[in-house]
PDB file of C-alpha atoms and ligand atoms in Angstrom:
ATOM      1  CA  MET A   1     162.170 -77.192 -85.727  1.00 50.00           C
ATOM      2  CA  SER A   2     158.349 -78.539 -86.096  1.00 56.00           C
ATOM      3  CA  SER A   3     157.920 -80.095 -88.907  1.00 73.00           C
ATOM      4  CA  GLN A   4     161.291 -83.488 -90.405  1.00 82.00           C
ATOM      5  CA  PRO A   5     164.468 -80.731 -91.736  1.00 90.00           C
ATOM      6  CA  LYS A   6     166.032 -82.198 -94.732  1.00 95.00           C
ATOM      7  CA  PRO A   7     169.679 -82.278 -94.060  1.00 97.00           C
ATOM      8  CA  GLN A   8     171.871 -81.048 -96.853  1.00 98.00           C
ATOM      9  CA  ILE A   9     175.664 -81.977 -97.768  1.00 98.00           C
ATOM     10  CA  LEU A  10     178.334 -79.752 -96.021  1.00 98.00           C
ATOM     11  CA  PHE A  11     181.082 -82.479 -97.191  1.00 98.00           C
ATOM     12  CA  ARG A  12     180.409 -85.558 -99.044  1.00 98.00           C
ATOM     13  CA  ARG A  13     181.857 -89.152 -97.897  1.00 98.00           C
ATOM     14  CA  GLU A  14     185.144 -88.435 -99.924  1.00 98.00           C
ATOM     15  CA  GLU A  15     185.928 -85.312 -98.384  1.00 98.00           C
ATOM     16  CA  ILE A  16     185.544 -87.302 -95.191  1.00 98.00           C
ATOM     17  CA  ALA A  17     188.264 -90.030 -96.103  1.00 98.00           C
ATOM     18  CA  ALA A  18     190.181 -87.611 -97.258  1.00 98.00           C
ATOM     19  CA  THR A  19     190.270 -85.754 -93.942  1.00 98.00           C
ATOM     20  CA  VAL A  20     190.156 -89.196 -91.788  1.00 98.00           C
ATOM     21  CA  ALA A  21     193.416 -90.133 -94.055  1.00 98.00           C
ATOM     22  CA  ARG A  22     194.828 -87.160 -92.573  1.00 98.00           C
ATOM     23  CA  LEU A  23     193.988 -87.737 -89.096  1.00 98.00           C
ATOM     24  CA  ALA A  24     194.820 -91.012 -88.531  1.00 98.00           C
ATOM     25  CA  ALA A  25     198.604 -90.434 -90.562  1.00 98.00           C
ATOM     26  CA  GLU A  26     199.057 -87.702 -87.834  1.00 98.00           C
ATOM     27  CA  VAL A  27     197.709 -89.565 -84.656  1.00 98.00           C
ATOM     28  CA  THR A  28     200.148 -92.926 -85.735  1.00 98.00           C
ATOM     29  CA  LYS A  29     202.923 -90.392 -85.855  1.00 98.00           C
ATOM     30  CA  ASP A  30     202.607 -89.442 -82.119  1.00 98.00           C
ATOM     31  CA  TYR A  31     201.461 -92.329 -80.367  1.00 98.00           C
ATOM     32  CA  LYS A  32     202.276 -95.393 -83.132  1.00 97.00           C
ATOM     33  CA  ASP A  33     204.505 -96.643 -80.169  1.00 96.00           C
ATOM     34  CA  ARG A  34     202.483 -96.297 -76.950  1.00 97.00           C
ATOM     35  CA  ARG A  35     199.776 -98.150 -76.863  1.00 97.00           C
ATOM     36  CA  PRO A  36     197.190 -95.525 -76.377  1.00 98.00           C
ATOM     37  CA  LEU A  37     193.249 -95.782 -75.256  1.00 98.00           C
ATOM     38  CA  LEU A  38     191.248 -94.426 -77.802  1.00 98.00           C
ATOM     39  CA  LEU A  39     188.388 -92.113 -75.719  1.00 98.00           C
ATOM     40  CA  GLY A  40     185.544 -91.371 -77.939  1.00 98.00           C
ATOM     41  CA  ILE A  41     182.312 -89.987 -76.907  1.00 97.00           C
ATOM     42  CA  LEU A  42     178.915 -91.731 -77.007  1.00 96.00           C
ATOM     43  CA  THR A  43     176.946 -91.169 -79.542  1.00 95.00           C
ATOM     44  CA  GLY A  44     177.660 -88.794 -81.761  1.00 96.00           C
ATOM     45  CA  SER A  45     181.714 -90.195 -81.795  1.00 98.00           C
ATOM     46  CA  PHE A  46     180.681 -93.872 -82.613  1.00 98.00           C
ATOM     47  CA  VAL A  47     180.728 -93.693 -87.059  1.00 98.00           C
ATOM     48  CA  PHE A  48     184.534 -91.733 -86.625  1.00 98.00           C
ATOM     49  CA  MET A  49     185.691 -93.715 -84.423  1.00 98.00           C
ATOM     50  CA  ALA A  50     185.354 -96.774 -86.777  1.00 98.00           C
ATOM     51  CA  ASP A  51     186.338 -95.375 -89.576  1.00 98.00           C
ATOM     52  CA  LEU A  52     189.735 -93.770 -87.795  1.00 98.00           C
ATOM     53  CA  ILE A  53     190.837 -97.200 -86.100  1.00 98.00           C
ATOM     54  CA  ARG A  54     191.062 -99.169 -89.224  1.00 98.00           C
ATOM     55  CA  LEU A  55     193.226 -96.593 -90.424  1.00 98.00           C
ATOM     56  CA  LEU A  56     195.664 -97.115 -87.589  1.00 98.00           C
ATOM     57  CA  ASP A  57     197.927-100.020 -88.214  1.00 98.00           C
ATOM     58  CA  PHE A  58     199.429-100.247 -84.586  1.00 98.00           C
ATOM     59  CA  PRO A  59     198.749-101.942 -80.703  1.00 98.00           C
ATOM     60  CA  LEU A  60     195.795 -99.306 -78.939  1.00 98.00           C
ATOM     61  CA  GLU A  61     192.474 -99.759 -76.870  1.00 97.00           C
ATOM     62  CA  VAL A  62     188.995 -98.510 -77.435  1.00 97.00           C
ATOM     63  CA  GLU A  63     186.448 -97.676 -74.713  1.00 97.00           C
ATOM     64  CA  PHE A  64     183.489 -95.131 -74.729  1.00 96.00           C
ATOM     65  CA  LEU A  65     182.588 -92.621 -72.206  1.00 96.00           C
ATOM     66  CA  GLN A  66     178.744 -91.217 -71.966  1.00 94.00           C
ATOM     67  CA  VAL A  67     177.799 -87.465 -70.801  1.00 90.00           C
ATOM     68  CA  SER A  68     174.050 -86.512 -70.062  1.00 86.00           C
ATOM     69  CA  SER A  69     173.581 -82.253 -70.171  1.00 76.00           C
ATOM     70  CA  TYR A  70     171.284 -80.814 -69.083  1.00 64.00           C
ATOM     71  CA  GLY A  71     170.515 -78.129 -71.447  1.00 55.00           C
ATOM     72  CA  ARG A  72     167.324 -77.027 -73.815  1.00 53.00           C
ATOM     73  CA  GLY A  73     167.522 -78.460 -77.861  1.00 55.00           C
ATOM     74  CA  ARG A  74     171.033 -77.630 -78.133  1.00 58.00           C
ATOM     75  CA  GLU A  75     172.369 -75.318 -75.654  1.00 59.00           C
ATOM     76  CA  SER A  76     174.521 -77.089 -73.523  1.00 60.00           C
ATOM     77  CA  SER A  77     174.471 -75.829 -70.061  1.00 62.00           C
ATOM     78  CA  GLY A  78     177.786 -76.771 -68.689  1.00 63.00           C
ATOM     79  CA  ARG A  79     175.638 -78.775 -66.248  1.00 77.00           C
ATOM     80  CA  ILE A  80     177.094 -82.511 -66.871  1.00 87.00           C
ATOM     81  CA  LYS A  81     177.384 -86.034 -66.061  1.00 89.00           C
ATOM     82  CA  VAL A  82     178.720 -88.981 -66.198  1.00 91.00           C
ATOM     83  CA  VAL A  83     176.201 -91.420 -67.685  1.00 91.00           C
ATOM     84  CA  LYS A  84     178.906 -94.195 -68.795  1.00 87.00           C
ATOM     85  CA  GLY A  85     182.481 -93.920 -67.015  1.00 85.00           C
ATOM     86  CA  VAL A  86     185.752 -95.575 -67.934  1.00 88.00           C
ATOM     87  CA  SER A  87     185.958 -99.162 -66.817  1.00 87.00           C
ATOM     88  CA  SER A  88     189.654 -99.306 -67.750  1.00 85.00           C
ATOM     89  CA  PRO A  89     192.289 -97.493 -66.079  1.00 91.00           C
ATOM     90  CA  ILE A  90     193.242 -93.672 -66.983  1.00 96.00           C
ATOM     91  CA  LYS A  91     196.748 -93.348 -65.047  1.00 97.00           C
ATOM     92  CA  GLY A  92     199.799 -93.415 -66.387  1.00 97.00           C
ATOM     93  CA  ARG A  93     198.057 -94.190 -70.298  1.00 98.00           C
ATOM     94  CA  ASP A  94     198.088 -91.945 -72.886  1.00 98.00           C
ATOM     95  CA  VAL A  95     194.516 -91.111 -73.598  1.00 98.00           C
ATOM     96  CA  LEU A  96     193.614 -89.055 -76.933  1.00 98.00           C
ATOM     97  CA  VAL A  97     189.662 -88.513 -76.444  1.00 98.00           C
ATOM     98  CA  ILE A  98     187.784 -88.178 -79.984  1.00 98.00           C
ATOM     99  CA  GLU A  99     184.984 -86.617 -80.153  1.00 98.00           C
ATOM    100  CA  ASP A 100     182.314 -85.400 -82.552  1.00 98.00           C
ATOM    101  CA  ILE A 101     182.015 -81.917 -81.922  1.00 98.00           C
ATOM    102  CA  VAL A 102     183.566 -79.240 -80.246  1.00 98.00           C
ATOM    103  CA  ASP A 103     180.306 -76.545 -80.389  1.00 96.00           C
ATOM    104  CA  THR A 104     180.096 -74.426 -76.664  1.00 95.00           C
ATOM    105  CA  GLY A 105     183.224 -76.331 -75.111  1.00 96.00           C
ATOM    106  CA  LEU A 106     181.563 -76.642 -71.902  1.00 95.00           C
ATOM    107  CA  THR A 107     180.774 -80.587 -72.953  1.00 94.00           C
ATOM    108  CA  ILE A 108     184.558 -81.452 -73.465  1.00 96.00           C
ATOM    109  CA  ALA A 109     185.994 -79.252 -71.127  1.00 96.00           C
ATOM    110  CA  PHE A 110     183.990 -80.187 -68.087  1.00 94.00           C
ATOM    111  CA  LEU A 111     185.511 -84.028 -69.327  1.00 95.00           C
ATOM    112  CA  LEU A 112     188.933 -83.026 -70.344  1.00 96.00           C
ATOM    113  CA  ASP A 113     188.956 -82.263 -66.196  1.00 95.00           C
ATOM    114  CA  TYR A 114     187.253 -85.386 -65.176  1.00 94.00           C
ATOM    115  CA  LEU A 115     189.766 -87.135 -66.857  1.00 96.00           C
ATOM    116  CA  ARG A 116     192.691 -84.211 -66.009  1.00 97.00           C
ATOM    117  CA  LYS A 117     192.335 -86.013 -62.430  1.00 95.00           C
ATOM    118  CA  LYS A 118     192.577 -90.295 -63.360  1.00 96.00           C
ATOM    119  CA  LYS A 119     195.983 -89.178 -63.945  1.00 97.00           C
ATOM    120  CA  PRO A 120     196.959 -89.925 -67.271  1.00 98.00           C
ATOM    121  CA  ALA A 121     200.375 -89.963 -68.695  1.00 98.00           C
ATOM    122  CA  SER A 122     199.250 -87.535 -71.777  1.00 98.00           C
ATOM    123  CA  LEU A 123     195.426 -86.620 -72.220  1.00 98.00           C
ATOM    124  CA  LYS A 124     194.985 -84.825 -75.765  1.00 98.00           C
ATOM    125  CA  LEU A 125     191.523 -84.602 -77.856  1.00 98.00           C
ATOM    126  CA  CYS A 126     190.886 -85.594 -81.755  1.00 99.00           C
ATOM    127  CA  ALA A 127     188.433 -83.647 -82.954  1.00 98.00           C
ATOM    128  CA  LEU A 128     185.823 -84.728 -86.454  1.00 98.00           C
ATOM    129  CA  THR A 129     184.669 -80.357 -86.479  1.00 98.00           C
ATOM    130  CA  ASP A 130     185.316 -77.599 -84.616  1.00 98.00           C
ATOM    131  CA  LYS A 131     182.451 -74.799 -84.229  1.00 98.00           C
ATOM    132  CA  PRO A 132     184.465 -71.472 -83.234  1.00 97.00           C
ATOM    133  CA  SER A 133     182.460 -69.454 -83.355  1.00 96.00           C
ATOM    134  CA  ARG A 134     179.838 -70.699 -81.067  1.00 94.00           C
ATOM    135  CA  ARG A 135     182.611 -71.352 -78.030  1.00 97.00           C
ATOM    136  CA  GLN A 136     182.568 -70.318 -74.758  1.00 96.00           C
ATOM    137  CA  VAL A 137     185.170 -72.015 -72.853  1.00 97.00           C
ATOM    138  CA  PRO A 138     188.729 -72.308 -74.129  1.00 97.00           C
ATOM    139  CA  VAL A 139     189.879 -75.153 -75.695  1.00 97.00           C
ATOM    140  CA  THR A 140     192.831 -76.504 -77.214  1.00 98.00           C
ATOM    141  CA  ILE A 141     191.727 -79.619 -80.190  1.00 98.00           C
ATOM    142  CA  ASP A 142     195.197 -81.593 -80.738  1.00 98.00           C
ATOM    143  CA  TYR A 143     193.763 -83.303 -84.172  1.00 98.00           C
ATOM    144  CA  LEU A 144     190.561 -81.565 -85.872  1.00 98.00           C
ATOM    145  CA  GLY A 145     189.081 -82.869 -88.838  1.00 98.00           C
ATOM    146  CA  PHE A 146     187.252 -79.355 -90.395  1.00 98.00           C
ATOM    147  CA  THR A 147     186.352 -76.605 -88.526  1.00 98.00           C
ATOM    148  CA  VAL A 148     182.426 -76.096 -89.447  1.00 98.00           C
ATOM    149  CA  PRO A 149     180.010 -72.750 -89.998  1.00 97.00           C
ATOM    150  CA  ASN A 150     177.543 -72.292 -87.463  1.00 96.00           C
ATOM    151  CA  LYS A 151     174.592 -74.814 -88.358  1.00 96.00           C
ATOM    152  CA  PHE A 152     173.929 -77.950 -86.661  1.00 97.00           C
ATOM    153  CA  LEU A 153     175.018 -81.042 -88.393  1.00 98.00           C
ATOM    154  CA  VAL A 154     174.218 -84.270 -88.702  1.00 98.00           C
ATOM    155  CA  GLY A 155     174.942 -87.490 -90.657  1.00 98.00           C
ATOM    156  CA  TYR A 156     178.274 -89.417 -90.516  1.00 98.00           C
ATOM    157  CA  GLY A 157     177.300 -90.878 -86.466  1.00 98.00           C
ATOM    158  CA  ILE A 158     175.557 -86.714 -85.819  1.00 97.00           C
ATOM    159  CA  ASP A 159     172.549 -86.637 -84.640  1.00 96.00           C
ATOM    160  CA  TRP A 160     169.122 -84.498 -84.935  1.00 95.00           C
ATOM    161  CA  ASP A 161     167.074 -85.493 -82.074  1.00 93.00           C
ATOM    162  CA  GLU A 162     168.797 -89.653 -82.745  1.00 94.00           C
ATOM    163  CA  LYS A 163     167.150 -88.780 -86.310  1.00 96.00           C
ATOM    164  CA  PHE A 164     169.997 -88.808 -89.114  1.00 97.00           C
ATOM    165  CA  ARG A 165     173.137 -90.465 -87.523  1.00 98.00           C
ATOM    166  CA  ASN A 166     173.162 -93.164 -91.020  1.00 98.00           C
ATOM    167  CA  LEU A 167     173.390 -90.392 -93.364  1.00 98.00           C
ATOM    168  CA  PRO A 168     177.195 -90.997 -94.893  1.00 98.00           C
ATOM    169  CA  ASP A 169     178.167 -87.454 -95.379  1.00 98.00           C
ATOM    170  CA  ILE A 170     178.452 -84.261 -92.705  1.00 98.00           C
ATOM    171  CA  CYS A 171     175.119 -82.536 -93.892  1.00 98.00           C
ATOM    172  CA  PHE A 172     173.162 -79.529 -92.046  1.00 98.00           C
ATOM    173  CA  VAL A 173     169.845 -79.063 -91.163  1.00 96.00           C
ATOM    174  CA  GLU A 174     168.257 -75.805 -91.770  1.00 90.00           C
ATOM    175  CA  GLY A 175     166.225 -73.872 -88.789  1.00 69.00           C
ATOM    176  CA  GLU A 176     167.735 -73.624 -85.544  1.00 48.00           C
ATOM    177  CA  ASP A 177     170.234 -71.356 -86.135  1.00 46.00           C
TER     178      ASP A 177
HETATM  179  P1  IMP B 201     179.155 -78.495 -75.990  1.00 67.79           P
HETATM  180  O1  IMP B 201     178.837 -78.362 -74.927  1.00 67.79           O
HETATM  181  O2  IMP B 201     178.295 -76.895 -76.740  1.00 67.79           O
HETATM  182  O3  IMP B 201     180.388 -78.045 -77.089  1.00 67.79           O
HETATM  183  O4  IMP B 201     178.680 -79.529 -77.611  1.00 67.79           O
HETATM  184  C1  IMP B 201     179.404 -80.396 -77.842  1.00 67.79           C
HETATM  185  C2  IMP B 201     177.821 -81.437 -78.332  1.00 67.79           C
HETATM  186  O5  IMP B 201     176.443 -80.892 -78.656  1.00 67.79           O
HETATM  187  C3  IMP B 201     178.701 -82.667 -79.238  1.00 67.79           C
HETATM  188  O6  IMP B 201     179.579 -83.603 -78.460  1.00 67.79           O
HETATM  189  C4  IMP B 201     177.048 -83.056 -80.111  1.00 67.79           C
HETATM  190  O7  IMP B 201     177.154 -83.756 -78.759  1.00 67.79           O
HETATM  191  C5  IMP B 201     176.403 -82.144 -79.637  1.00 67.79           C
HETATM  192  N1  IMP B 201     176.251 -80.351 -80.910  1.00 67.79           N
HETATM  193  C6  IMP B 201     177.453 -80.200 -80.723  1.00 67.79           C
HETATM  194  N2  IMP B 201     176.128 -79.416 -81.746  1.00 67.79           N
HETATM  195  C7  IMP B 201     175.830 -80.450 -82.748  1.00 67.79           C
HETATM  196  C8  IMP B 201     175.246 -80.233 -84.240  1.00 67.79           C
HETATM  197  O8  IMP B 201     175.331 -79.566 -84.579  1.00 67.79           O
HETATM  198  N3  IMP B 201     174.907 -81.309 -84.284  1.00 67.79           N
HETATM  199  C9  IMP B 201     174.466 -82.316 -83.420  1.00 67.79           C
HETATM  200  N4  IMP B 201     174.480 -82.295 -81.843  1.00 67.79           N
HETATM  201  C10 IMP B 201     175.532 -80.951 -81.388  1.00 67.79           C
END
């Protein structure tokens, strides 16, 4: 993709809002008396996290974790490093991981493994989008927003080369598939 691609809308902001409300209701049902730790994976989950937690009317805590993946372009290599870890104790907590996209699954599988070693009381995954056609390792998504086709997503916090995070809709750009 040499020139700047033009994003096309996949899910409009109204549809995203309805989906986030549906996820918030599911999460509320399961976590309202458990003071969970919501753990966002930077950077792509920050807009989703911000919208989701404002619909959760019960005690909770929020933290972010950052990983780097040594891949080429959009390809995950599976060689993943935690760049910013968690400062809150995980042991004995109900942890809900908030992710933007589960693509090959390599990143989240690594992270769930990393977190499981810290002995949380429970560990679940809430993902805004899932690209099952790209999966390389099995991943259980407990709360899922959208199943998406094999397209490169941008907007609503998700970037292409650090661009387009500020678009209010979930879009896709052509050119890399
Ligand atoms: P995985 O390890 O292949 O599952 O990749 C997960 C991460 O890759 C996501 O959290 C995103 O940061 C990034 N990623 C995967 N697909 C896309 C995409 O379509 N647009 C932007 N980033 C993506």
